[in-house]
CSV table of C-alpha atoms and ligand atoms in Angstrom, one decimal:
chain,number,residue,atom,x,y,z
A,400,MET,CA,0.0,0.0,0.0
A,401,SER,CA,1.2,3.5,-0.6
A,402,ASP,CA,0.9,6.4,1.7
A,403,ASP,CA,-2.5,7.5,0.2
A,404,GLY,CA,-3.8,3.8,0.9
A,405,GLU,CA,-3.6,2.8,-2.8
A,406,LEU,CA,-2.4,-0.5,-3.7
A,407,ASP,CA,0.9,-0.2,-5.6
A,408,LEU,CA,0.7,-2.8,-8.3
A,409,ASN,CA,4.4,-2.9,-8.9
A,410,SER,CA,4.7,-4.2,-5.3
A,411,LEU,CA,2.9,-7.6,-6.2
A,412,ASN,CA,4.3,-10.5,-7.5
A,413,ASP,CA,3.5,-12.1,-10.9
A,414,GLU,CA,0.9,-14.4,-9.3
A,415,ASP,CA,-0.9,-11.7,-7.1
A,416,LEU,CA,-0.9,-9.2,-9.8
A,417,VAL,CA,-2.8,-11.4,-12.2
A,418,LEU,CA,-5.2,-12.2,-9.4
A,419,GLN,CA,-5.3,-8.4,-8.9
A,420,VAL,CA,-6.3,-7.9,-12.7
A,421,HIS,CA,-9.1,-10.4,-12.3
A,422,ASP,CA,-10.4,-8.3,-9.4
A,423,ASP,CA,-9.9,-4.9,-11.1
A,424,LEU,CA,-11.6,-6.1,-14.2
A,425,TYR,CA,-14.4,-7.5,-12.0
A,426,ASP,CA,-14.6,-4.0,-10.6
A,427,GLY,CA,-14.5,-2.2,-13.9
A,428,LEU,CA,-11.2,-0.2,-12.9
A,429,LYS,CA,-9.9,0.5,-16.5
A,430,GLU,CA,-6.8,2.5,-15.3
A,431,GLU,CA,-5.5,-0.4,-13.0
A,432,VAL,CA,-6.1,-3.0,-15.6
A,433,GLU,CA,-4.1,-0.7,-18.1
A,434,THR,CA,-1.4,-0.2,-15.4
A,435,ALA,CA,-1.1,-4.0,-14.6
A,436,VAL,CA,-0.9,-5.0,-18.2
A,437,ASN,CA,1.9,-2.6,-18.9
A,438,ILE,CA,3.7,-4.1,-15.7
A,439,LEU,CA,3.4,-7.6,-16.8
A,440,LEU,CA,4.6,-6.8,-20.3
A,441,GLY,CA,7.5,-4.8,-18.5
A,442,ARG,CA,8.4,-8.0,-16.6
A,443,GLY,CA,8.8,-9.9,-19.9
A,444,TRP,CA,5.5,-11.5,-20.2
A,445,ALA,CA,4.5,-12.5,-23.6
A,446,PRO,CA,1.5,-10.3,-24.8
A,447,TYR,CA,-0.6,-13.5,-25.6
A,448,ARG,CA,0.1,-14.8,-22.1
A,449,VAL,CA,-1.1,-11.5,-20.5
A,450,LEU,CA,-4.1,-11.5,-22.7
A,451,THR,CA,-5.2,-15.2,-21.8
A,452,GLU,CA,-4.2,-15.4,-18.3
A,453,ALA,CA,-5.1,-11.9,-17.0
A,454,LEU,CA,-7.8,-10.6,-19.3
A,455,VAL,CA,-9.6,-13.3,-20.7
A,456,GLU,CA,-9.7,-15.3,-17.4
A,457,GLY,CA,-10.9,-12.3,-15.7
A,458,MET,CA,-13.5,-11.9,-18.0
A,459,ARG,CA,-14.6,-15.6,-17.6
A,460,ILE,CA,-15.0,-14.9,-13.7
A,461,VAL,CA,-17.1,-11.9,-14.7
A,462,GLY,CA,-19.2,-14.2,-16.8
A,463,ILE,CA,-20.0,-16.7,-14.1
A,464,ASP,CA,-21.2,-13.9,-11.7
A,465,PHE,CA,-23.2,-12.2,-14.7
A,466,ARG,CA,-24.8,-15.7,-15.0
A,467,ASP,CA,-25.6,-16.2,-11.4
A,468,GLY,CA,-27.3,-12.7,-11.2
A,469,ILE,CA,-24.5,-11.4,-9.0
A,470,LEU,CA,-23.3,-8.9,-11.4
A,471,PHE,CA,-25.6,-6.9,-13.7
A,472,VAL,CA,-25.4,-5.2,-17.2
A,473,PRO,CA,-23.9,-1.9,-16.1
A,474,GLU,CA,-21.1,-3.5,-14.0
A,475,VAL,CA,-20.3,-6.0,-16.9
A,476,LEU,CA,-20.1,-3.1,-19.3
A,477,LEU,CA,-17.5,-1.4,-17.1
A,478,ALA,CA,-15.7,-4.8,-17.0
A,479,ALA,CA,-15.9,-5.1,-20.7
A,480,ASN,CA,-14.4,-1.5,-21.1
A,481,SER,CA,-11.3,-2.4,-18.9
A,482,MET,CA,-10.9,-5.5,-20.8
A,483,LYS,CA,-11.1,-3.5,-24.1
A,484,ALA,CA,-8.4,-1.0,-22.7
A,485,GLY,CA,-6.2,-3.8,-21.9
A,486,MET,CA,-6.7,-5.3,-25.3
A,487,PHE,CA,-6.0,-1.9,-26.6
A,488,ILE,CA,-2.4,-1.8,-25.2
A,489,LEU,CA,-1.9,-5.6,-26.4
A,490,ARG,CA,-3.2,-5.2,-29.9
A,491,PRO,CA,-0.2,-3.7,-31.5
A,492,LEU,CA,2.1,-6.1,-30.0
A,493,LEU,CA,0.0,-9.2,-30.9
A,494,ILE,CA,-0.2,-7.9,-34.5
A,495,ALA,CA,3.3,-6.8,-35.0
A,496,THR,CA,4.6,-10.0,-36.4
A,497,GLY,CA,5.6,-9.0,-39.6
A,498,ALA,CA,4.1,-12.0,-41.1
A,499,PRO,CA,3.5,-12.2,-44.7
A,500,ARG,CA,-0.2,-11.9,-45.7
A,501,LEU,CA,-1.8,-15.2,-45.5
A,502,GLY,CA,-5.3,-14.5,-46.7
A,503,LYS,CA,-8.3,-12.2,-46.2
A,504,MET,CA,-11.2,-12.5,-43.4
A,505,VAL,CA,-14.3,-10.5,-43.0
A,506,ILE,CA,-15.7,-10.9,-39.5
A,507,GLY,CA,-18.7,-9.6,-37.7
A,508,THR,CA,-21.1,-10.3,-34.8
A,509,VAL,CA,-24.4,-11.4,-36.1
A,510,LYS,CA,-27.8,-9.5,-36.0
A,511,GLY,CA,-29.3,-8.6,-32.6
A,512,ASP,CA,-26.0,-9.3,-30.8
A,513,ILE,CA,-23.7,-6.5,-29.5
A,514,HIS,CA,-21.0,-8.7,-27.7
A,515,ASP,CA,-17.8,-7.9,-29.7
A,516,ILE,CA,-14.9,-8.6,-27.2
A,517,GLY,CA,-14.3,-12.5,-28.4
A,518,LYS,CA,-14.8,-11.2,-32.0
A,519,ASN,CA,-12.2,-8.4,-31.7
A,520,LEU,CA,-9.9,-10.9,-30.2
A,521,VAL,CA,-10.2,-13.2,-33.0
A,522,GLY,CA,-9.6,-10.2,-35.4
A,523,MET,CA,-6.3,-9.2,-33.5
A,524,MET,CA,-4.9,-12.7,-33.4
A,525,MET,CA,-5.7,-13.2,-37.2
A,526,GLU,CA,-4.1,-10.1,-38.0
A,527,GLY,CA,-1.1,-11.2,-35.8
A,528,ALA,CA,-0.8,-14.4,-37.7
A,529,GLY,CA,-0.7,-12.4,-41.0
A,530,PHE,CA,-4.4,-12.1,-42.0
A,531,GLU,CA,-5.9,-9.0,-43.5
A,532,VAL,CA,-9.0,-8.6,-41.3
A,533,ILE,CA,-12.2,-6.5,-42.4
A,534,ASP,CA,-14.2,-5.9,-39.0
A,535,LEU,CA,-17.8,-5.2,-39.6
A,536,GLY,CA,-18.4,-4.8,-35.9
A,537,ILE,CA,-21.7,-5.8,-34.1
A,538,ASN,CA,-25.3,-6.5,-35.1
A,539,ASN,CA,-24.7,-7.5,-38.8
A,540,SER,CA,-27.4,-8.4,-41.0
A,541,VAL,CA,-27.3,-10.6,-44.0
A,542,GLU,CA,-27.3,-7.7,-46.1
A,543,LYS,CA,-24.2,-6.2,-44.5
A,544,TYR,CA,-22.2,-9.5,-44.8
A,545,LEU,CA,-22.9,-9.7,-48.2
A,546,ALA,CA,-22.2,-6.3,-49.1
A,547,ALA,CA,-18.7,-6.5,-47.4
A,548,ILE,CA,-18.0,-10.2,-49.0
A,549,GLU,CA,-18.8,-8.5,-52.5
A,550,GLU,CA,-16.7,-5.4,-51.7
A,551,HIS,CA,-13.7,-7.1,-50.0
A,552,GLN,CA,-13.6,-10.7,-51.7
A,553,PRO,CA,-12.3,-12.3,-48.5
A,554,ASP,CA,-11.1,-16.0,-48.5
A,555,ILE,CA,-12.8,-16.4,-45.1
A,556,LEU,CA,-16.1,-15.2,-43.5
A,557,GLY,CA,-16.1,-15.3,-39.6
A,558,MET,CA,-19.3,-14.8,-37.7
A,559,SER,CA,-19.6,-14.4,-33.9
A,560,ALA,CA,-22.6,-14.8,-31.6
A,561,LEU,CA,-22.8,-14.9,-27.9
A,562,LEU,CA,-26.4,-15.4,-27.3
A,563,THR,CA,-28.5,-18.6,-28.0
A,564,THR,CA,-31.2,-16.3,-29.4
A,565,THR,CA,-28.8,-14.7,-32.0
A,566,MET,CA,-26.7,-18.0,-33.0
A,567,PRO,CA,-29.5,-19.1,-35.4
A,568,TYR,CA,-28.8,-16.0,-37.4
A,569,MET,CA,-25.7,-17.6,-38.9
A,570,LYS,CA,-27.6,-20.1,-40.7
A,571,VAL,CA,-29.8,-17.3,-42.3
A,572,VAL,CA,-26.4,-15.9,-43.6
A,573,ILE,CA,-25.0,-19.4,-44.9
A,574,ASP,CA,-28.3,-20.1,-46.4
A,575,THR,CA,-28.5,-16.9,-48.3
A,576,LEU,CA,-25.0,-17.5,-49.6
A,577,LYS,CA,-26.3,-20.8,-50.8
A,578,GLU,CA,-29.2,-19.3,-52.4
A,579,LYS,CA,-27.0,-16.9,-54.3
A,580,GLY,CA,-24.7,-19.7,-55.4
A,581,MET,CA,-22.0,-18.0,-53.3
A,582,ARG,CA,-21.4,-20.6,-50.5
A,583,ASP,CA,-18.3,-22.5,-51.9
A,584,ASP,CA,-16.5,-19.4,-52.7
A,585,TYR,CA,-15.8,-18.7,-49.2
A,586,VAL,CA,-14.8,-20.6,-45.9
A,587,VAL,CA,-17.4,-19.9,-43.3
A,588,MET,CA,-15.8,-20.1,-39.5
A,589,VAL,CA,-18.0,-19.4,-36.7
A,590,GLY,CA,-17.4,-19.1,-33.0
A,591,GLY,CA,-18.9,-17.7,-29.7
A,592,ALA,CA,-19.6,-19.1,-26.3
A,593,PRO,CA,-22.8,-20.8,-26.8
A,594,LEU,CA,-22.0,-22.7,-29.9
A,595,ASN,CA,-20.4,-26.0,-30.5
A,596,GLU,CA,-19.0,-28.4,-33.4
A,597,GLU,CA,-22.5,-29.8,-33.8
A,598,PHE,CA,-24.0,-26.7,-34.4
A,599,ALA,CA,-21.6,-25.6,-36.9
A,600,LYS,CA,-22.0,-28.7,-38.6
A,601,ALA,CA,-25.9,-28.3,-38.6
A,602,ILE,CA,-26.0,-25.0,-40.1
A,603,GLY,CA,-23.5,-25.7,-42.9
A,604,ALA,CA,-20.6,-23.9,-41.5
A,605,ASP,CA,-17.0,-25.0,-42.3
A,606,ALA,CA,-15.6,-24.8,-39.0
A,607,TYR,CA,-16.3,-24.1,-35.3
A,608,CYS,CA,-13.6,-22.3,-33.5
A,609,ARG,CA,-13.5,-22.6,-29.8
A,610,ASP,CA,-11.4,-19.9,-29.4
A,611,ALA,CA,-9.2,-17.1,-31.1
A,612,ALA,CA,-5.9,-19.5,-31.3
A,613,VAL,CA,-8.3,-22.1,-32.7
A,614,ALA,CA,-9.5,-19.5,-35.4
A,615,VAL,CA,-6.0,-18.8,-36.6
A,616,GLU,CA,-5.0,-22.4,-36.8
A,617,THR,CA,-8.1,-23.4,-38.6
A,618,ALA,CA,-7.7,-20.5,-41.2
A,619,LYS,CA,-4.1,-21.3,-41.7
A,620,ALA,CA,-5.1,-24.9,-42.5
A,621,PHE,CA,-7.9,-23.6,-44.9
A,622,MET,CA,-5.5,-21.5,-46.7
A,623,ALA,CA,-2.9,-24.1,-47.0
A,624,ARG,CA,-5.5,-26.4,-48.7
A,625,LYS,CA,-6.6,-23.6,-50.9
A,626,HIS,CA,-3.1,-22.8,-52.0
A,627,ASN,CA,-2.5,-26.5,-52.6
A,628,GLN,CA,-5.6,-27.0,-54.7
A,629,LEU,CA,-4.7,-23.8,-56.7
A,630,ALA,CA,-1.1,-25.4,-57.2
A,631,LYS,CA,-2.6,-28.5,-58.5
A,632,GLY,CA,-4.7,-26.3,-61.1
B,1757,B1M,CO1,-23.7,-10.7,-22.2
B,1757,B1M,N1,-24.4,-12.6,-22.0
B,1757,B1M,N2,-25.5,-9.9,-22.7
B,1757,B1M,N3,-23.0,-8.7,-22.1
B,1757,B1M,N4,-22.2,-11.3,-21.7
B,1757,B1M,C1,-23.3,-13.5,-21.9
B,1757,B1M,C2,-23.1,-13.8,-23.4
B,1757,B1M,C3,-24.1,-14.5,-21.2
B,1757,B1M,C4,-23.5,-16.0,-21.5
B,1757,B1M,C5,-23.9,-14.2,-19.6
B,1757,B1M,C6,-24.5,-15.3,-18.8
B,1757,B1M,O1,-25.8,-15.3,-18.5
B,1757,B1M,N5,-23.6,-16.0,-18.2
B,1757,B1M,C7,-25.6,-14.4,-21.4
B,1757,B1M,C8,-26.1,-15.3,-22.7
B,1757,B1M,C9,-27.1,-16.4,-22.3
B,1757,B1M,C10,-27.4,-17.2,-23.5
B,1757,B1M,O2,-27.8,-16.7,-24.5
B,1757,B1M,N6,-27.4,-18.5,-23.3
B,1757,B1M,C11,-25.7,-13.0,-21.9
B,1757,B1M,C12,-26.8,-12.1,-21.7
B,1757,B1M,C13,-28.1,-12.8,-21.3
B,1757,B1M,C14,-26.7,-10.9,-22.3
B,1757,B1M,C15,-28.0,-9.9,-22.4
B,1757,B1M,C16,-29.3,-10.3,-22.9
B,1757,B1M,C17,-28.2,-9.3,-20.9
B,1757,B1M,C18,-29.5,-8.4,-20.7
B,1757,B1M,O3,-29.4,-7.3,-21.3
B,1757,B1M,N7,-30.2,-8.7,-19.6
B,1757,B1M,C19,-27.3,-8.6,-23.2
B,1757,B1M,C20,-27.8,-8.9,-24.7
B,1757,B1M,C21,-27.2,-7.6,-25.6
B,1757,B1M,C22,-27.2,-8.1,-27.0
B,1757,B1M,O4,-26.2,-8.6,-27.5
B,1757,B1M,N8,-28.3,-7.8,-27.7
B,1757,B1M,C23,-26.0,-8.8,-22.7
B,1757,B1M,C24,-25.1,-7.5,-22.8
B,1757,B1M,C25,-23.8,-7.9,-22.4
B,1757,B1M,C26,-22.9,-6.4,-22.2
B,1757,B1M,C27,-23.2,-5.4,-23.2
B,1757,B1M,C28,-23.2,-6.0,-20.9
B,1757,B1M,C29,-21.6,-7.1,-22.5
B,1757,B1M,C30,-20.9,-7.0,-23.8
B,1757,B1M,C31,-19.8,-5.9,-24.0
B,1757,B1M,C32,-19.1,-6.3,-25.4
B,1757,B1M,O5,-19.0,-7.3,-25.9
B,1757,B1M,N9,-18.7,-5.0,-25.7
B,1757,B1M,C33,-21.8,-8.7,-21.9
B,1757,B1M,C34,-20.8,-9.5,-21.6
B,1757,B1M,C35,-19.2,-9.1,-21.5
B,1757,B1M,C36,-20.9,-10.8,-21.6
B,1757,B1M,C37,-20.1,-11.8,-20.8
B,1757,B1M,C38,-20.0,-11.7,-19.6
B,1757,B1M,C39,-18.7,-12.0,-21.5
B,1757,B1M,C40,-18.4,-12.0,-23.0
B,1757,B1M,C41,-17.1,-12.0,-23.4
B,1757,B1M,O6,-16.7,-10.9,-23.7
B,1757,B1M,N10,-16.2,-13.1,-23.1
B,1757,B1M,C42,-20.8,-13.3,-21.3
B,1757,B1M,C43,-20.4,-14.5,-20.4
B,1757,B1M,C44,-19.8,-15.6,-21.0
B,1757,B1M,O7,-19.6,-15.7,-22.3
B,1757,B1M,N11,-19.3,-16.6,-20.2
B,1757,B1M,C45,-22.0,-12.8,-21.5
B,1757,B1M,C46,-14.9,-13.1,-23.2
B,1757,B1M,C47,-14.4,-13.3,-24.7
B,1757,B1M,C48,-12.8,-13.4,-24.8
B,1757,B1M,O8,-14.9,-14.7,-25.0
B,1757,B1M,O9,-16.8,-13.9,-26.4
B,1757,B1M,O10,-16.6,-16.3,-25.7
B,1757,B1M,P1,-15.9,-15.0,-26.1
B,1757,B1M,O11,-15.1,-15.2,-27.4
B,1757,B1M,C49,-14.3,-16.3,-27.6
B,1757,B1M,C50,-14.7,-17.6,-28.2
B,1757,B1M,O12,-16.1,-17.6,-28.0
B,1757,B1M,C51,-14.3,-17.3,-29.6
B,1757,B1M,O13,-13.1,-16.9,-29.5
B,1757,B1M,C52,-12.9,-15.9,-28.6
B,1757,B1M,C53,-11.7,-15.5,-28.1
B,1757,B1M,O14,-11.0,-16.7,-27.6
B,1757,B1M,N12,-15.0,-16.7,-30.8
B,1757,B1M,C54,-14.6,-16.9,-31.9
B,1757,B1M,C55,-16.0,-15.6,-30.4
B,1757,B1M,N13,-16.4,-15.3,-31.6
B,1757,B1M,C56,-15.8,-15.8,-32.5
B,1757,B1M,C57,-15.7,-15.6,-33.9
B,1757,B1M,C58,-15.1,-16.6,-34.6
B,1757,B1M,C59,-14.0,-17.6,-34.1
B,1757,B1M,C60,-14.0,-17.7,-32.8
B,1757,B1M,O15,-15.0,-16.3,-36.0
B,1757,B1M,C61,-14.2,-17.1,-36.9
């Protein structure tokens, strides 16, 4: 503690500091989260480790108490803003790999859904792996996805949904692609907490991605297959 009673984050060891980030995220203390992220980076932590162990884990805990009615929307919004502030610091570090361009992805959260933290994380990690990412933001109608696909001609369409009520909209988008004879032109990857492999298969997506790291590996595998097919003519 400092003289004014404030906790000096620098005085904590790594383990306690990470636990403190979980608490500060929970309490929506944006500046404290930013400070702790910078301290961990300063101590040589890899950006991905800070992201997963401090921020994503902190948000997981928030999610449990939100589910159980201990936290409510205003508190969770503050937590989400703190998480975003931490991600903002990590973003340039995660994408500054100088990796060659592997492909292009259009990604967005589906209509009726405003959750964007996971989608943003996927976008960052994809950029870090060398993909060009066009982020459509939240609440995307099928028309918005189609317009973006036509404008940007991506290799991959990524969709995110965090609500059981919005995840069926992914099928609307995929069915529309089918109707227009465009389905096979793109790899469709889907993700979000309530989804699973079975759901992805049932709606006709190419892949379900449990998390951002899986999204990157899956996208790389699809691009490798695509390049092999092109090479074979
Ligand atoms: Co909401 N919310 N929320 N929420 N929220 C959930 C999703 C919920 C599970 C909480 C709970 O009850 N436990 C619950 C859904 C229940 C259900 O449908 N079964 C819920 C609810 C009910 C609601 C509201 C309806 C609450 C209300 O108003 N009464 C409301 C809905 C608003 C709307 O969308 N229309 C609502 C609102 C909000 C806030 C605005 C307060 C805020 C969002 C802020 C924001 O995103 N900017 C919020 C938050 C933060 C959450 C929780 C707590 C955390 C979500 C998150 O950011 N996780 C969440 C609880 C939970 O998920 N356990 C909850 C961290 C993030 C890194 O993980 O998003 O899963 P995630 O992303 C992962 C993977 O899923 C995957 O990779 C990511 C990174 O590893 N992935 C993809 C995600 N998208 C992908 C796309 C891909 C690939 C992988 O494409 C290729």
